Short mmCIF file of C-alpha atoms in Angstrom, two decimals:
data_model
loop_
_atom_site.label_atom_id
_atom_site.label_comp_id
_atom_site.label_asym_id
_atom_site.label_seq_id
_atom_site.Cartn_x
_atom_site.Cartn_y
_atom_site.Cartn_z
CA UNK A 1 35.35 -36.30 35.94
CA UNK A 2 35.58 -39.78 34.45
CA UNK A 3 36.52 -39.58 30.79
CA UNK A 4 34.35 -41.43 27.78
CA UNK A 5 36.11 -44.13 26.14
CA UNK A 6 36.03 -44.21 22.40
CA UNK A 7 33.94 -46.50 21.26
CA UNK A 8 35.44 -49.56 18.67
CA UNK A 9 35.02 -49.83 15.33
CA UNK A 10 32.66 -52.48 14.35
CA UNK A 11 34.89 -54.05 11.18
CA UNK A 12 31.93 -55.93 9.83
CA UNK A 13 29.69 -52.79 9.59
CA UNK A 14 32.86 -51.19 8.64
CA UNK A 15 33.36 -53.06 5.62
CA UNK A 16 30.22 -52.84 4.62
CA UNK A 17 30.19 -49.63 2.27
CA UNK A 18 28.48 -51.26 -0.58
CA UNK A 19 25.10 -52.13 1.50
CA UNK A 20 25.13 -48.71 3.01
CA UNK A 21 25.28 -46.87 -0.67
CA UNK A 22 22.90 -49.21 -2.00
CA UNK A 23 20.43 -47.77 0.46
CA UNK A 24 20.96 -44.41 -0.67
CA UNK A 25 20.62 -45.31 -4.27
CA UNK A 26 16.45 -46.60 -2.85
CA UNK A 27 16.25 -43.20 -1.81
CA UNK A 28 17.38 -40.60 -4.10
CA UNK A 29 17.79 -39.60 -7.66
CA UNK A 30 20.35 -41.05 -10.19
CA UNK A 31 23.88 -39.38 -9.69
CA UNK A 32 23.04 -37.84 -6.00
CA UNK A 33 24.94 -39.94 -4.50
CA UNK A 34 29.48 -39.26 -4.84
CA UNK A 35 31.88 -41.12 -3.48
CA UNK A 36 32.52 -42.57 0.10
CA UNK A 37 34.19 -39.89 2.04
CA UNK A 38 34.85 -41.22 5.36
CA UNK A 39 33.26 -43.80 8.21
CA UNK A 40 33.02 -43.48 12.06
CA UNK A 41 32.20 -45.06 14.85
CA UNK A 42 28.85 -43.76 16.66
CA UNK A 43 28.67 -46.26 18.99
CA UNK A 44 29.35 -50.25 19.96
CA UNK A 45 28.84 -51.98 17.19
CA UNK A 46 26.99 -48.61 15.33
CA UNK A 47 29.05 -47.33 12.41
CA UNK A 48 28.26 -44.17 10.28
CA UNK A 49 29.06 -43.98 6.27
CA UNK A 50 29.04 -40.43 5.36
CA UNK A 51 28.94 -39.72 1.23
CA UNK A 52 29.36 -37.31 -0.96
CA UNK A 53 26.40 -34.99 -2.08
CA UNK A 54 26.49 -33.92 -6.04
CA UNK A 55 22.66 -32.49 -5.99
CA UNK A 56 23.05 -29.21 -7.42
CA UNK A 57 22.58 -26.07 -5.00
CA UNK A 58 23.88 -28.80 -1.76
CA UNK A 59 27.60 -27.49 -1.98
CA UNK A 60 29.30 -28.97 1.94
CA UNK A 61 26.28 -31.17 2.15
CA UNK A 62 26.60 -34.73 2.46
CA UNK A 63 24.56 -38.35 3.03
CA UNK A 64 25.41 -40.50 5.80
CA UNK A 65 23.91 -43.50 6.78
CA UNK A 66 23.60 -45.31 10.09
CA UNK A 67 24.54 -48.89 10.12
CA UNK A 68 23.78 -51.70 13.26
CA UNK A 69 24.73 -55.25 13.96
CA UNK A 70 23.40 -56.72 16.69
CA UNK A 71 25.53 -59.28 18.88
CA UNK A 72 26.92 -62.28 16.94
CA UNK A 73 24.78 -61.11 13.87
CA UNK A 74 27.11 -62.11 10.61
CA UNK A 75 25.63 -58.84 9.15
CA UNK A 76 24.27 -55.33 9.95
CA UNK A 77 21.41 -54.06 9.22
CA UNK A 78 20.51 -50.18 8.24
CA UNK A 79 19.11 -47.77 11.01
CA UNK A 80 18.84 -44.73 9.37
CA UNK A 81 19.71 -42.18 6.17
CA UNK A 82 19.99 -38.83 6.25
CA UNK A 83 21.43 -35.67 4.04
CA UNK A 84 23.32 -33.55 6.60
CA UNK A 85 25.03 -30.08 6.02
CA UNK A 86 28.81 -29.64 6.84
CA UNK A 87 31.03 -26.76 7.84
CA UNK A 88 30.96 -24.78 4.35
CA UNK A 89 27.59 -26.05 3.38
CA UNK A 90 25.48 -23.32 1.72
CA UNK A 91 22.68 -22.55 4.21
CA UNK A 92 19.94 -20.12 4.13
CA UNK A 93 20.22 -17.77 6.35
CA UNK A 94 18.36 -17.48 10.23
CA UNK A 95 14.62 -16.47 10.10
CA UNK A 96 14.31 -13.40 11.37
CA UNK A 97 10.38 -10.89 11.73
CA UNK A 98 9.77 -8.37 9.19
CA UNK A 99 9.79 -5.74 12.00
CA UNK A 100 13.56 -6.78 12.95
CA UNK A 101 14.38 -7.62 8.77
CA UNK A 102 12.64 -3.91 7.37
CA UNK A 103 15.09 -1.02 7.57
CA UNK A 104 13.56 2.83 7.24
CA UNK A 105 15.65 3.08 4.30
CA UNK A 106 13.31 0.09 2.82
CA UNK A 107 9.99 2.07 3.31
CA UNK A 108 9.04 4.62 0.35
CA UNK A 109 6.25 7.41 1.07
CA UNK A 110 3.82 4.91 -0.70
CA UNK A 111 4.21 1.96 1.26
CA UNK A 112 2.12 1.39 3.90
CA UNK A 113 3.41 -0.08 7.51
CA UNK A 114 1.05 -1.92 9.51
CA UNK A 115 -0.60 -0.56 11.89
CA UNK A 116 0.98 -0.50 15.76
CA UNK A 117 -1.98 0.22 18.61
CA UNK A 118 0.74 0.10 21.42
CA UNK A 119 3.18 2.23 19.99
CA UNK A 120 5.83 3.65 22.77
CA UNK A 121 6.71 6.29 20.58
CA UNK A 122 3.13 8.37 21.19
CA UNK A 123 0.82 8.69 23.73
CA UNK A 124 -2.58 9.55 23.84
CA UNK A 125 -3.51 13.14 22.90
CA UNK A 126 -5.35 14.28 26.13
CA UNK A 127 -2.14 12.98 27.78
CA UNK A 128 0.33 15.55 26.49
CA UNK A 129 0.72 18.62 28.73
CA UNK A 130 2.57 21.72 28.42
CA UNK A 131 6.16 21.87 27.58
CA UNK A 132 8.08 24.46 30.20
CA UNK A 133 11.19 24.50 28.14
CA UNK A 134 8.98 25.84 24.91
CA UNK A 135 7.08 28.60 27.46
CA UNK A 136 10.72 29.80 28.39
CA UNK A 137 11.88 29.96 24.66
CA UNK A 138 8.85 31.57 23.79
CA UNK A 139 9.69 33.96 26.79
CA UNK A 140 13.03 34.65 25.27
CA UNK A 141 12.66 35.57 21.86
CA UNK A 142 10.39 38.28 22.55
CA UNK A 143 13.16 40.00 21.73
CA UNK A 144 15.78 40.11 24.33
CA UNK A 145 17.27 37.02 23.68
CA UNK A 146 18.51 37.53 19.80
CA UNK A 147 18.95 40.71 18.15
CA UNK A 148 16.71 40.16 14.49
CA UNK A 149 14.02 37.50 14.27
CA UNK A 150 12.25 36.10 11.12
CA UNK A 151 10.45 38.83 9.32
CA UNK A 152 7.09 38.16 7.15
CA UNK A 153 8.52 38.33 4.23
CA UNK A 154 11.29 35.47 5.32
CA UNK A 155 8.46 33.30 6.53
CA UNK A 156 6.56 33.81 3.20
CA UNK A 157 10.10 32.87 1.15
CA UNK A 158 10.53 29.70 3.19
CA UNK A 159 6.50 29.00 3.24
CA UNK A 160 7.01 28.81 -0.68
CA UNK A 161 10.10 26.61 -0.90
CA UNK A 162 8.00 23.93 1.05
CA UNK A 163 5.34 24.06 -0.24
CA UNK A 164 7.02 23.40 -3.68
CA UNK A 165 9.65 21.08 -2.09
CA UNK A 166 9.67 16.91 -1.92
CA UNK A 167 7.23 17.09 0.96
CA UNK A 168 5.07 19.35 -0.14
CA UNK A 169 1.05 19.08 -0.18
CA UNK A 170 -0.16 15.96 -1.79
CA UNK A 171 -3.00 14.43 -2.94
CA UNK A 172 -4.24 11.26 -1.14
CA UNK A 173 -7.19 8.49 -1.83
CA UNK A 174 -9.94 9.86 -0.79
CA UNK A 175 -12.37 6.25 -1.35
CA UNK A 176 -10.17 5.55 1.72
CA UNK A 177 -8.95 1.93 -0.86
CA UNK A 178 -6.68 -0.77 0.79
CA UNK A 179 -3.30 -0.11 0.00
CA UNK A 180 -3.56 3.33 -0.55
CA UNK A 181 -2.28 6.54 1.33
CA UNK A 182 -5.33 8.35 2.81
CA UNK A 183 -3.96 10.58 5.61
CA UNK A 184 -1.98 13.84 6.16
CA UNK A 185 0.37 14.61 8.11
CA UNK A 186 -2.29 17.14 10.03
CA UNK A 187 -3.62 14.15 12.07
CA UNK A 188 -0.24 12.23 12.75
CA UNK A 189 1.49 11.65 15.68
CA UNK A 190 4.99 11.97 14.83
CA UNK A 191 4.13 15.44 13.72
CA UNK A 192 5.74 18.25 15.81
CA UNK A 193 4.50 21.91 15.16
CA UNK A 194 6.45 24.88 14.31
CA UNK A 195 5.82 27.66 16.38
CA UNK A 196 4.55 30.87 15.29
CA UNK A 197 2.35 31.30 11.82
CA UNK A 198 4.62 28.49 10.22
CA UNK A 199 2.73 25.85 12.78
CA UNK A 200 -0.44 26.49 10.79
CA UNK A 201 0.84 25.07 7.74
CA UNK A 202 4.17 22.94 8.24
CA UNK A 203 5.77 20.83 11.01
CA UNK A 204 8.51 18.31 11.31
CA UNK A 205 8.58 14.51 10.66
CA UNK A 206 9.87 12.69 13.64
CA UNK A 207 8.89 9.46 12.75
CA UNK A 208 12.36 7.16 11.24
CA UNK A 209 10.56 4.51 8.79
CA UNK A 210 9.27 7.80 7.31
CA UNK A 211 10.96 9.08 4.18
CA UNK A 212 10.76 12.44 5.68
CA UNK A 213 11.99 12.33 8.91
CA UNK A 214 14.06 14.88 10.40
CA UNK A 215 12.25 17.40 7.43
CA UNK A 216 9.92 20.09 7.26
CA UNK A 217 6.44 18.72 5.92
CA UNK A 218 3.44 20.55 5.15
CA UNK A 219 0.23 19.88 7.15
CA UNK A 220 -1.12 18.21 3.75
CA UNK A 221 1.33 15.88 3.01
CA UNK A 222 1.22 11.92 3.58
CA UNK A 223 2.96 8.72 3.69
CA UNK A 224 2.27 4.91 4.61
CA UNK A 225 4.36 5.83 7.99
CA UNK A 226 0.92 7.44 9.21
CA UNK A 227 0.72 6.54 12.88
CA UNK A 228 -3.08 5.43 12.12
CA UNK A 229 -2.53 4.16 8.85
CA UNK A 230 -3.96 0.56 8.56
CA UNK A 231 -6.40 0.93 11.87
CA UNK A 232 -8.95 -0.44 10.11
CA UNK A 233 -7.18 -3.38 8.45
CA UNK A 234 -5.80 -3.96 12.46
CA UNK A 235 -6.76 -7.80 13.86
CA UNK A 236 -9.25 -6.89 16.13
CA UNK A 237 -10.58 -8.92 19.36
CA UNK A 238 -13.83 -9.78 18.77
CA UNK A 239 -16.06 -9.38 22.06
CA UNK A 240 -18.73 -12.48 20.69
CA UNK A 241 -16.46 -14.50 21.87
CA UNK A 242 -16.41 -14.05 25.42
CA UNK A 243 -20.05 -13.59 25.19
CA UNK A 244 -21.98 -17.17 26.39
CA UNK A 245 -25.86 -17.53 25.09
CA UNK A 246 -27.47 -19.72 26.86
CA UNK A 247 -31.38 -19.01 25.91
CA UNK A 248 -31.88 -22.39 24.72
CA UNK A 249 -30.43 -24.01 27.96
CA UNK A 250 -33.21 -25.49 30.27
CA UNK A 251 -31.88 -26.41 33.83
CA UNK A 252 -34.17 -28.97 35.13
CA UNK A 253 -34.42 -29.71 38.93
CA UNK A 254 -36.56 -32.66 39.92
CA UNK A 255 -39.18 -32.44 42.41
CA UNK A 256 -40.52 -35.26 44.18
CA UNK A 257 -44.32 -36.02 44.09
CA UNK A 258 -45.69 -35.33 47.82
CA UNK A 259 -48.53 -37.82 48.90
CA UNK A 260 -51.21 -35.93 49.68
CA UNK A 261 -52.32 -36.25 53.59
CA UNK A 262 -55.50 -38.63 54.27
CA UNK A 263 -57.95 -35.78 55.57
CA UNK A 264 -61.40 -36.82 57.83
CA UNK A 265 -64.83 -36.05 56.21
CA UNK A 266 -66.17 -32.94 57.36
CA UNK A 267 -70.10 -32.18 57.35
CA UNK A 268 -71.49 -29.99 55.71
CA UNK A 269 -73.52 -27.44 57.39
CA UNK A 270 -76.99 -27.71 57.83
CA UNK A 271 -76.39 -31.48 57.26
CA UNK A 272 -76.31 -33.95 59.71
CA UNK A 273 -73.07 -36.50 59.50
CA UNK A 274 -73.12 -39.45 57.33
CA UNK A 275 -72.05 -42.85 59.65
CA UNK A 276 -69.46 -44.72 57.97
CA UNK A 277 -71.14 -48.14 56.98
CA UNK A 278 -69.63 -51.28 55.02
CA UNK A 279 -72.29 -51.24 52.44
CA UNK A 280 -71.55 -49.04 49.14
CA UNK A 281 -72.93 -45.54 49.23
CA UNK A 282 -75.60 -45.17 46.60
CA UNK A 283 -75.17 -42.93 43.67
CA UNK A 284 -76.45 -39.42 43.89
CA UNK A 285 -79.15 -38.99 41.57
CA UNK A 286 -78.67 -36.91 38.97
CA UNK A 287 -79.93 -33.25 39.66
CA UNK A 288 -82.74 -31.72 37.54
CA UNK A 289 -82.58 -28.68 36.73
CA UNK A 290 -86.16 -26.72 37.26
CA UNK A 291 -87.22 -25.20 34.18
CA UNK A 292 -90.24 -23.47 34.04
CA UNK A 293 -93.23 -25.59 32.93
CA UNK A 294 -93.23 -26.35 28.77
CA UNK A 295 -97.34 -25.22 27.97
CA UNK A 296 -96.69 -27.72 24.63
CA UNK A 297 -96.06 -31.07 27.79
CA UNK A 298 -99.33 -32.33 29.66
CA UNK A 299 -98.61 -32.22 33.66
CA UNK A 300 -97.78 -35.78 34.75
CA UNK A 301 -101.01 -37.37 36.85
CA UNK A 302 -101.19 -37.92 40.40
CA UNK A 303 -100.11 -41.38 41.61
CA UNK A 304 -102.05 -42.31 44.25
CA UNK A 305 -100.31 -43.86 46.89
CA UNK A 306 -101.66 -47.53 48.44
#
């Protein structure tokens, strides 16, 4: 692999530090500008001056300009300026989305998460069949598998303690207001039943940008970690766009005019055939029609014929 030579410092661009600031002074505020730091060669006969910055907050940052002299030019001329950040420059740190940046331990019960329609967390609720490992625990604690179970009066003990505790039933908006928690836990998705009596009232949170996940929750509590909190508020596709009206579009297809055929006269009937003569036919007369006689109009006299 053939190696790239170094390229030669231009010594008139090199020298020429005072031309190079003086461009930087056209461009920025008083006393942004420090001292000359260092120059380098970008090129043939393409030098770079690189500056000090002394702008507050710019710590590691510093200005360079880009000088050029063209062949047997007595001076150079200036490309370019810039303000460029060095190795311990203060930079702000790599954008990153909210749903990478938020943490569960960010999210309080009354902040509201947007909502997620393809979620691979749930599934559809017709889509969830019976659990065989939860038929053969039910099978074994019938009794032969432990020796005492909950009583009723343990259930009612622990009932109480949650119902009073953190998670306990809440009150929610009920005008259904943006911004607002308006959902229990009864109709969530990351809610998983208790079995026996207790599933009528409590479950447990599974969901983690919930503040109680991993907890017992009554059926009437709520958070902003809802799985259908924010449906409505969801960016919808709307279907008028795909639809195309064309009512008002006329598609015209021209027709040419067809000469109508030269067709032979035809006699009437009853009427004998007229011969075709050069001289002009005369004008029908016009008919009359035959009223019955007027008794106010004499009867024209006979002309007598000579």
């Amino acid at each position: 692999m053939a190696r790239t030579a170094t390229p030669r410092l231009d010594a008139v661009s090199a020298n020429a530090i005072e031309l190079a600031r003086q461009s930087l002074l056209e461009v920025t505020e008083p006393g942004q500008v420090g001292e000359h730091l260092r120059v380098e060669a970008s090129a043939e006969r393409l030098v770079t001056h690189v500056f000090d910055c002394t702008m507050p907050g710019y710590r590691g940052w510093s200005w360079v300009v880009v000088l050029a002299r063209a062949p047997r030019a007595k001076a150079p001329t200036v490309s370019e300026t810039a303000l460029l950040p060095g190795s311990d420059a203060l930079l702000a740190p790599e954008w990153e989305p909210w749903s990478e940046r938020l943490k569960p331990s960010d999210v309080g019960a009354d902040d509201l998460l947007p909502f997620r329609e393809y979620d691979p967390r749930l599934e559809q609720g017709y889509e969830q069949t019976d659990d065989a490992e939860a038929d053969r625990v039910a099978q074994w604690e019938l009794g032969l598998g432990r020796a005492r179970v909950l009583s009723q009066e343990g259930r009612e003990e622990a009932a109480e303690r949650w119902v009073s505790g953190e998670f306990g039933p809440r009150e929610t908006s009920g005008r259904r207001r943006k911004g607002t928690v308006d959902a229990h836990c009864a109709s969530c998705g990351f809610l998983s039943l208790l079995s026996g009596s207790l599933r009528q009232e409590f479950g447990i949170c599974t969901n983690e940008w919930s503040p109680a996940d991993g907890r017992v929750v009554s059926l009437r509590y709520g958070c902003g970690s809802h799985s259908e909190t924010g449906q409505d508020d969801a960016p919808r596709e709307d279907p008028s766009e795909h639809i195309v009206i064309d009512e008002y579009r006329i598609d015209a297809e021209p027709v040419a005019e067809a000469s109508e055929p030269d067709q032979p006269a035809v006699a009437e009937p009853d009427q004998p055939a007229v011969a075709e003569s050069d001289e002009p036919a005369a004008e029908p007369e016009p008919l009359v029609e035959a009223d019955a006689p007027d008794s106010q109009t004499a009867p024209e006299e006979p002309v007598s014929e000579s």
